[in-house]
Tab-separated table of C-alpha atoms in Angstrom:
chain	number	residue	atom	x	y	z
A	13	MET	CA	-20.787	12.588	10.090
A	14	GLU	CA	-17.644	11.194	8.232
A	15	SER	CA	-14.510	9.779	9.088
A	16	GLU	CA	-10.894	10.603	8.186
A	17	ALA	CA	-10.412	9.656	4.530
A	18	THR	CA	-6.702	9.526	4.213
A	19	PRO	CA	-5.134	6.165	3.730
A	20	LEU	CA	-2.424	4.999	5.910
A	21	LEU	CA	0.040	4.149	3.244
A	22	ALA	CA	-0.705	7.495	1.592
A	23	ARG	CA	1.013	9.543	4.351
A	24	SER	CA	4.195	11.472	3.862
A	25	THR	CA	6.117	14.307	4.848
A	26	VAL	CA	9.515	13.771	2.953
A	27	ASN	CA	9.791	15.574	-0.255
A	28	PRO	CA	10.698	13.063	-2.928
A	29	ALA	CA	13.303	15.296	-4.576
A	30	GLY	CA	13.018	14.011	-8.010
A	31	HIS	CA	15.013	16.776	-9.484
A	32	ARG	CA	18.255	15.277	-7.371
A	33	ARG	CA	18.085	11.838	-8.656
A	34	GLY	CA	20.403	12.647	-11.707
A	35	ASP	CA	22.712	15.181	-10.222
A	36	ASP	CA	25.575	12.847	-9.137
A	37	ASP	CA	27.290	15.510	-7.380
A	38	TRP	CA	24.639	16.207	-5.205
A	39	LEU	CA	24.080	12.339	-4.432
A	40	ALA	CA	27.920	11.834	-3.747
A	41	ALA	CA	27.841	14.837	-0.840
A	42	ALA	CA	24.453	13.663	0.447
A	43	TRP	CA	25.715	10.446	0.885
A	44	ALA	CA	29.147	11.614	2.587
A	45	ASP	CA	26.982	14.066	5.155
A	46	PRO	CA	26.475	12.578	8.740
A	47	ASN	CA	23.060	13.929	9.005
A	48	THR	CA	21.859	11.794	6.034
A	49	ARG	CA	19.911	8.590	7.286
A	50	VAL	CA	19.691	5.317	5.605
A	51	LEU	CA	16.869	2.825	5.825
A	52	VAL	CA	18.110	-0.699	5.528
A	53	LEU	CA	16.294	-3.394	3.801
A	54	GLU	CA	16.817	-7.090	4.361
A	55	GLY	CA	16.635	-9.008	1.185
A	56	GLY	CA	13.335	-10.295	0.180
A	57	GLU	CA	11.669	-11.691	-2.455
A	58	PRO	CA	10.166	-9.731	-5.186
A	59	GLY	CA	6.526	-8.798	-5.020
A	60	SER	CA	6.517	-10.528	-1.113
A	61	TYR	CA	5.448	-8.899	1.933
A	62	GLY	CA	9.141	-9.829	3.009
A	63	TRP	CA	11.108	-6.659	2.869
A	64	LYS	CA	11.966	-5.570	6.469
A	65	ALA	CA	13.575	-2.759	8.277
A	66	LEU	CA	14.796	-2.366	11.744
A	67	MET	CA	12.222	-0.892	13.914
A	68	ALA	CA	13.056	0.728	17.579
A	69	LYS	CA	12.311	-2.157	20.261
A	70	GLN	CA	9.245	-1.719	22.455
A	71	SER	CA	6.355	-3.744	23.491
A	72	ARG	CA	4.164	-4.972	20.108
A	73	ALA	CA	1.975	-1.788	19.774
A	74	LEU	CA	-1.617	-2.155	18.776
A	75	VAL	CA	-3.384	0.546	16.902
A	76	THR	CA	-6.285	0.859	19.288
A	77	THR	CA	-3.188	2.180	22.216
A	78	GLY	CA	-2.006	4.907	19.832
A	79	GLN	CA	1.287	3.784	20.343
A	80	THR	CA	3.512	4.206	17.452
A	81	ARG	CA	6.613	2.439	15.913
A	82	GLU	CA	10.007	4.020	14.795
A	83	LEU	CA	12.328	3.148	12.259
A	84	VAL	CA	15.987	3.047	12.887
A	85	LEU	CA	17.967	4.835	10.397
A	86	LEU	CA	21.621	4.609	10.283
A	87	ASP	CA	24.174	7.016	9.143
A	88	PRO	CA	25.897	6.554	5.421
A	89	HIS	CA	29.079	5.030	7.362
A	90	HIS	CA	27.096	2.396	8.927
A	91	ALA	CA	24.960	1.390	6.028
A	92	PRO	CA	25.717	-2.254	4.574
A	93	ALA	CA	26.743	-2.536	1.249
A	94	GLY	CA	23.823	-3.183	-1.502
A	95	GLU	CA	21.731	-1.063	-4.053
A	96	ARG	CA	20.968	2.539	-3.457
A	97	TYR	CA	17.756	4.518	-3.542
A	98	LEU	CA	16.864	8.075	-3.010
A	99	LEU	CA	13.882	8.507	-1.092
A	100	GLY	CA	13.853	12.465	-0.759
A	101	SER	CA	14.898	14.970	1.595
A	102	ASP	CA	13.192	17.247	4.273
A	103	GLY	CA	15.738	20.432	3.372
A	104	GLU	CA	18.109	19.397	6.358
A	105	ARG	CA	18.884	16.094	5.631
A	106	ALA	CA	18.688	13.626	2.653
A	107	TYR	CA	17.237	9.930	3.016
A	108	PHE	CA	18.276	6.745	1.555
A	109	ALA	CA	17.226	3.392	1.280
A	110	VAL	CA	19.410	0.402	0.947
A	111	ARG	CA	18.289	-2.840	-0.437
A	112	SER	CA	20.949	-5.238	1.459
A	113	HIS	CA	21.298	-8.932	0.580
A	114	GLN	CA	22.129	-10.027	4.179
A	115	ASP	CA	19.469	-10.592	6.714
A	116	LEU	CA	18.698	-7.766	9.510
A	117	GLU	CA	19.960	-9.003	12.715
A	118	PRO	CA	17.896	-8.174	16.044
A	119	ASN	CA	19.651	-6.455	18.687
A	120	PRO	CA	18.665	-5.214	21.979
A	121	VAL	CA	17.404	-2.020	21.010
A	122	ALA	CA	15.709	-2.746	17.366
A	123	GLU	CA	14.467	-5.653	15.518
A	124	PRO	CA	13.348	-6.305	12.271
A	125	ALA	CA	9.325	-5.828	10.612
A	126	SER	CA	7.682	-5.649	7.612
A	127	LEU	CA	5.631	-2.627	6.413
A	128	ARG	CA	2.687	-4.793	6.577
A	129	GLU	CA	3.566	-5.758	9.938
A	130	VAL	CA	3.695	-2.184	11.528
A	131	GLY	CA	2.587	0.266	8.724
A	132	ALA	CA	-0.527	1.273	10.537
A	133	VAL	CA	1.870	2.073	13.797
A	134	LEU	CA	4.251	4.393	12.267
A	135	ASN	CA	4.213	8.030	11.905
A	136	ASP	CA	3.334	10.142	8.821
A	137	HIS	CA	7.368	10.724	8.171
A	138	ASP	CA	8.407	6.905	8.340
A	139	THR	CA	5.364	5.540	6.908
A	140	GLY	CA	6.178	7.467	3.681
A	141	LEU	CA	9.807	6.367	3.932
A	142	PHE	CA	9.336	2.825	4.159
A	143	THR	CA	6.138	2.840	1.603
A	144	ARG	CA	8.710	4.455	-1.095
A	145	ALA	CA	11.435	2.092	-0.119
A	146	VAL	CA	9.335	-0.950	-0.679
A	147	ALA	CA	8.106	-0.066	-3.778
A	148	LEU	CA	11.264	0.950	-5.467
A	149	ALA	CA	13.392	-2.412	-3.776
A	150	ASN	CA	10.438	-4.582	-5.664
A	151	TRP	CA	10.907	-2.738	-8.754
A	152	ASN	CA	14.598	-2.800	-8.899
A	153	ALA	CA	14.539	-6.601	-7.552
A	154	SER	CA	12.234	-7.552	-10.493
A	155	HIS	CA	13.316	-5.620	-13.615
A	156	GLY	CA	16.958	-6.739	-13.677
A	157	PHE	CA	16.553	-7.762	-17.442
A	158	CYS	CA	15.125	-5.507	-20.304
A	159	PRO	CA	11.582	-6.283	-21.451
A	160	ARG	CA	12.603	-5.632	-24.859
A	161	CYS	CA	15.779	-7.581	-25.406
A	162	GLY	CA	16.624	-9.529	-22.320
A	163	ALA	CA	19.877	-8.030	-21.465
A	164	ARG	CA	20.877	-7.049	-18.345
A	165	THR	CA	19.769	-3.449	-16.743
A	166	ARG	CA	21.906	-1.352	-14.564
A	167	ILE	CA	20.597	1.153	-11.480
A	168	GLU	CA	20.551	4.815	-12.756
A	169	LYS	CA	19.121	8.360	-11.176
A	170	ALA	CA	19.473	6.823	-7.445
A	171	GLY	CA	17.412	3.697	-8.096
A	172	HIS	CA	14.303	5.381	-10.132
A	173	VAL	CA	15.430	4.156	-13.890
A	174	ARG	CA	16.926	1.199	-14.982
A	175	VAL	CA	18.920	1.291	-18.318
A	176	CYS	CA	19.273	-1.489	-20.718
A	177	GLU	CA	23.455	-2.401	-21.033
A	178	GLU	CA	22.387	-3.345	-24.357
A	179	GLU	CA	20.089	-0.652	-26.098
A	180	GLY	CA	20.239	1.986	-23.681
A	181	THR	CA	16.542	2.353	-23.446
A	182	GLU	CA	15.441	3.293	-19.903
A	183	GLN	CA	12.864	1.854	-17.739
A	184	PHE	CA	11.019	3.450	-14.952
A	185	PRO	CA	8.960	2.023	-11.950
A	186	ARG	CA	6.038	0.530	-12.742
A	187	MET	CA	2.567	0.794	-10.948
A	188	ASP	CA	-0.465	-1.366	-11.405
A	189	PRO	CA	-3.736	0.457	-11.157
A	190	ALA	CA	-6.282	-1.098	-9.408
A	191	VAL	CA	-10.028	-0.057	-8.348
A	192	ILE	CA	-11.590	-0.572	-4.682
A	193	MET	CA	-15.089	0.399	-4.145
A	194	LEU	CA	-17.276	0.494	-1.311
A	195	VAL	CA	-21.023	-0.507	-2.956
A	196	HIS	CA	-24.018	1.337	-0.978
A	197	ARG	CA	-27.669	1.599	-1.523
A	198	GLU	CA	-31.004	2.869	0.168
A	199	ARG	CA	-33.272	-0.011	0.880
A	200	ASP	CA	-36.446	0.620	2.951
A	201	GLY	CA	-35.309	4.420	4.045
A	202	GLN	CA	-31.974	2.985	5.300
A	203	GLU	CA	-28.564	3.051	3.496
A	204	GLU	CA	-26.429	-0.147	3.342
A	205	CYS	CA	-23.355	-1.159	2.305
A	206	LEU	CA	-22.018	-4.339	0.381
A	207	LEU	CA	-19.327	-6.329	1.794
A	208	GLY	CA	-17.753	-9.384	0.287
A	209	ASN	CA	-15.980	-12.435	1.763
A	210	ASN	CA	-12.883	-14.001	-0.454
A	211	PRO	CA	-13.247	-17.779	-0.510
A	212	ASN	CA	-9.499	-18.073	0.409
A	213	TRP	CA	-10.084	-16.050	3.455
A	214	ASP	CA	-11.462	-17.250	7.226
A	215	ALA	CA	-15.271	-17.099	6.938
A	216	HIS	CA	-15.743	-14.226	9.047
A	217	ARG	CA	-13.323	-11.879	7.085
A	218	PHE	CA	-15.466	-9.420	5.132
A	219	SER	CA	-13.998	-6.358	2.829
A	220	VAL	CA	-15.096	-4.219	-0.203
A	221	LEU	CA	-14.700	-5.115	-3.683
A	222	ALA	CA	-11.751	-4.739	-5.621
A	223	GLY	CA	-9.979	-5.388	-9.014
A	224	PHE	CA	-7.582	-4.593	-11.572
A	225	VAL	CA	-8.131	-2.020	-14.133
A	226	ASP	CA	-8.015	-3.489	-17.648
A	227	ALA	CA	-6.223	-2.395	-20.817
A	228	GLY	CA	-8.014	0.420	-22.443
A	229	GLU	CA	-10.421	1.042	-19.577
A	230	SER	CA	-11.207	3.929	-17.447
A	231	LEU	CA	-11.012	3.902	-13.582
A	232	GLU	CA	-14.980	4.533	-13.664
A	233	GLN	CA	-15.602	1.860	-16.057
A	234	ALA	CA	-13.641	-0.640	-13.943
A	235	VAL	CA	-15.323	-0.162	-10.835
A	236	ILE	CA	-18.593	-0.658	-12.854
A	237	ARG	CA	-17.483	-3.770	-14.482
A	238	GLU	CA	-15.846	-5.451	-11.411
A	239	VAL	CA	-18.666	-5.243	-9.286
A	240	ALA	CA	-21.040	-6.591	-11.711
A	241	GLU	CA	-18.593	-9.611	-12.325
A	242	GLU	CA	-17.723	-10.444	-8.734
A	243	ALA	CA	-21.129	-9.505	-7.426
A	244	GLY	CA	-23.755	-9.595	-9.753
A	245	VAL	CA	-24.647	-5.711	-9.059
A	246	VAL	CA	-25.231	-2.878	-11.292
A	247	VAL	CA	-23.720	0.245	-9.962
A	248	GLU	CA	-24.078	4.023	-11.250
A	249	ASP	CA	-22.146	7.196	-9.955
A	250	PRO	CA	-18.654	5.623	-9.040
A	251	ARG	CA	-17.337	8.680	-6.838
A	252	TYR	CA	-13.569	8.999	-6.489
A	253	LEU	CA	-12.552	9.183	-2.518
A	254	SER	CA	-8.706	8.955	-2.149
A	255	SER	CA	-5.952	6.372	-3.657
A	256	GLN	CA	-3.346	4.623	-1.847
A	257	PRO	CA	0.232	3.119	-2.951
A	258	TRP	CA	-0.054	-0.726	-2.326
A	259	PRO	CA	3.554	-1.670	-3.059
A	260	PHE	CA	2.945	-5.492	-2.784
A	261	PRO	CA	4.227	-5.492	-5.313
A	262	ARG	CA	3.689	-2.732	-7.212
A	263	SER	CA	-0.340	-1.622	-7.040
A	264	LEU	CA	-1.492	1.710	-6.862
A	265	MET	CA	-5.260	1.508	-5.342
A	266	MET	CA	-7.872	4.044	-6.643
A	267	GLY	CA	-10.788	4.436	-3.706
A	268	TYR	CA	-14.282	4.804	-5.021
A	269	THR	CA	-17.997	4.597	-4.005
A	270	ALA	CA	-20.615	3.623	-6.108
A	271	ARG	CA	-24.937	3.463	-5.955
A	272	ALA	CA	-26.391	0.040	-6.575
A	273	VAL	CA	-29.269	0.364	-8.861
A	274	GLY	CA	-30.154	-3.384	-10.043
A	275	GLU	CA	-28.735	-6.833	-10.767
A	276	THR	CA	-26.989	-8.448	-13.360
A	277	GLU	CA	-25.377	-11.943	-14.054
A	278	ARG	CA	-22.107	-12.564	-11.783
A	279	THR	CA	-19.250	-13.834	-14.157
A	280	ASP	CA	-16.723	-14.731	-11.747
A	281	ASP	CA	-16.239	-16.529	-8.390
A	282	GLU	CA	-13.915	-14.134	-6.595
A	283	ILE	CA	-16.258	-13.766	-3.947
A	284	ALA	CA	-17.659	-16.757	-1.938
A	285	GLU	CA	-20.607	-14.538	-0.068
A	286	THR	CA	-22.086	-11.078	-0.476
A	287	ARG	CA	-24.011	-9.532	2.278
A	288	TRP	CA	-25.721	-6.127	2.830
A	289	PHE	CA	-25.130	-4.026	6.006
A	290	THR	CA	-27.012	-1.130	7.839
A	291	ARG	CA	-24.787	0.883	9.708
A	292	ALA	CA	-26.373	-0.899	12.919
A	293	GLU	CA	-26.109	-3.939	11.556
A	294	LEU	CA	-22.536	-3.636	10.846
A	295	ALA	CA	-21.673	-2.060	14.227
A	296	GLU	CA	-23.447	-4.837	15.732
A	297	ALA	CA	-21.779	-7.977	13.645
A	298	VAL	CA	-18.203	-6.224	14.110
A	299	HIS	CA	-18.625	-5.907	18.011
A	300	SER	CA	-19.808	-9.229	18.448
A	301	GLU	CA	-16.922	-10.475	15.802
A	302	GLU	CA	-19.422	-12.135	13.728
A	303	VAL	CA	-17.484	-10.253	10.759
A	304	VAL	CA	-14.072	-9.095	10.812
A	305	LEU	CA	-12.870	-6.215	8.666
A	306	PRO	CA	-9.743	-5.287	7.207
A	307	GLY	CA	-6.747	-3.795	9.113
A	308	ARG	CA	-6.321	-0.041	8.978
A	309	LEU	CA	-3.221	-0.512	6.796
A	310	SER	CA	-5.587	-0.778	3.804
A	311	ILE	CA	-7.560	1.730	2.152
A	312	ALA	CA	-10.766	-0.915	2.117
A	313	ARG	CA	-11.003	0.087	5.937
A	314	THR	CA	-10.745	3.609	5.140
A	315	LEU	CA	-13.721	3.442	2.626
A	316	ILE	CA	-15.847	1.068	5.041
A	317	GLU	CA	-15.108	3.823	7.926
A	318	HIS	CA	-15.723	7.002	5.863
A	319	TRP	CA	-19.223	5.519	4.623
A	320	TYR	CA	-19.863	4.359	8.376
A	321	GLY	CA	-19.307	7.783	10.023
A	322	ALA	CA	-16.457	6.784	12.680
A	323	GLU	CA	-14.210	4.344	13.478
A	324	LEU	CA	-14.989	0.650	14.348
A	325	PRO	CA	-12.803	-1.997	16.202
A	326	GLY	CA	-10.777	-4.963	14.921
A	327	GLY	CA	-9.505	-5.839	12.005
A	328	TRP	CA	-7.139	-8.558	10.607
């Protein structure tokens, strides 16, 4: 049995409408259309989890209840001033984000929340909008100056390009590729997976291994190198499973499985402890809360449950 292998932040139902980003007439008409909807992000620090949007207020939803949260989307007339990004179109209406420099104020029907807080309980439509908005806000907020000459840049193409005001060079949104992998092996006739604890975490928190891709390195090479460095385990046969945007600030996580075939020298200290679990051992450890797994927003949880074959309780 295999569980669903689509990470939560990889969900989206809105067409990004890339061909409209440079169409100034269409953008102006879309902004003037009362059917257009705007996601307002409060000002946050680039790269932080702090970008927030307004959510329809209700009792705090838990993933296990099946409840969902909804974004509060405004019409353009009621949107505040700020940088404007085109998020896409569903054919009937356009969607924008505005990066406001004012903090969002809760009201009787809405309250601010971050993508990290509510991403797991948004529907596919709202998840896609919020994820893209945070990614664009992070990039634009941190690229106000040209990396070549240091001159100021201006926003173009509805937030998807920045242009150097001195040289005219264009900058496009950047993503940092990272691999995240579930390592498994067969031992004494049973399959096991390897999980690790970061020294900065609570001692009960365990997850899969992960790391950024080096310059000039393939994704598969990165999987093999990172597992060897962090856990002292030699792996073969890296197999791609799925990917997930992780806009904190701009990562793209590529999820893999890899088969352990031996041991090697461990060369870094990013992992405090590693443990092998059979499926039965993992279930027992999670149910007893001896082990706490990543939350459902992360592709790490997707990899673990895909290997396990079903959903597991809890998560941080």
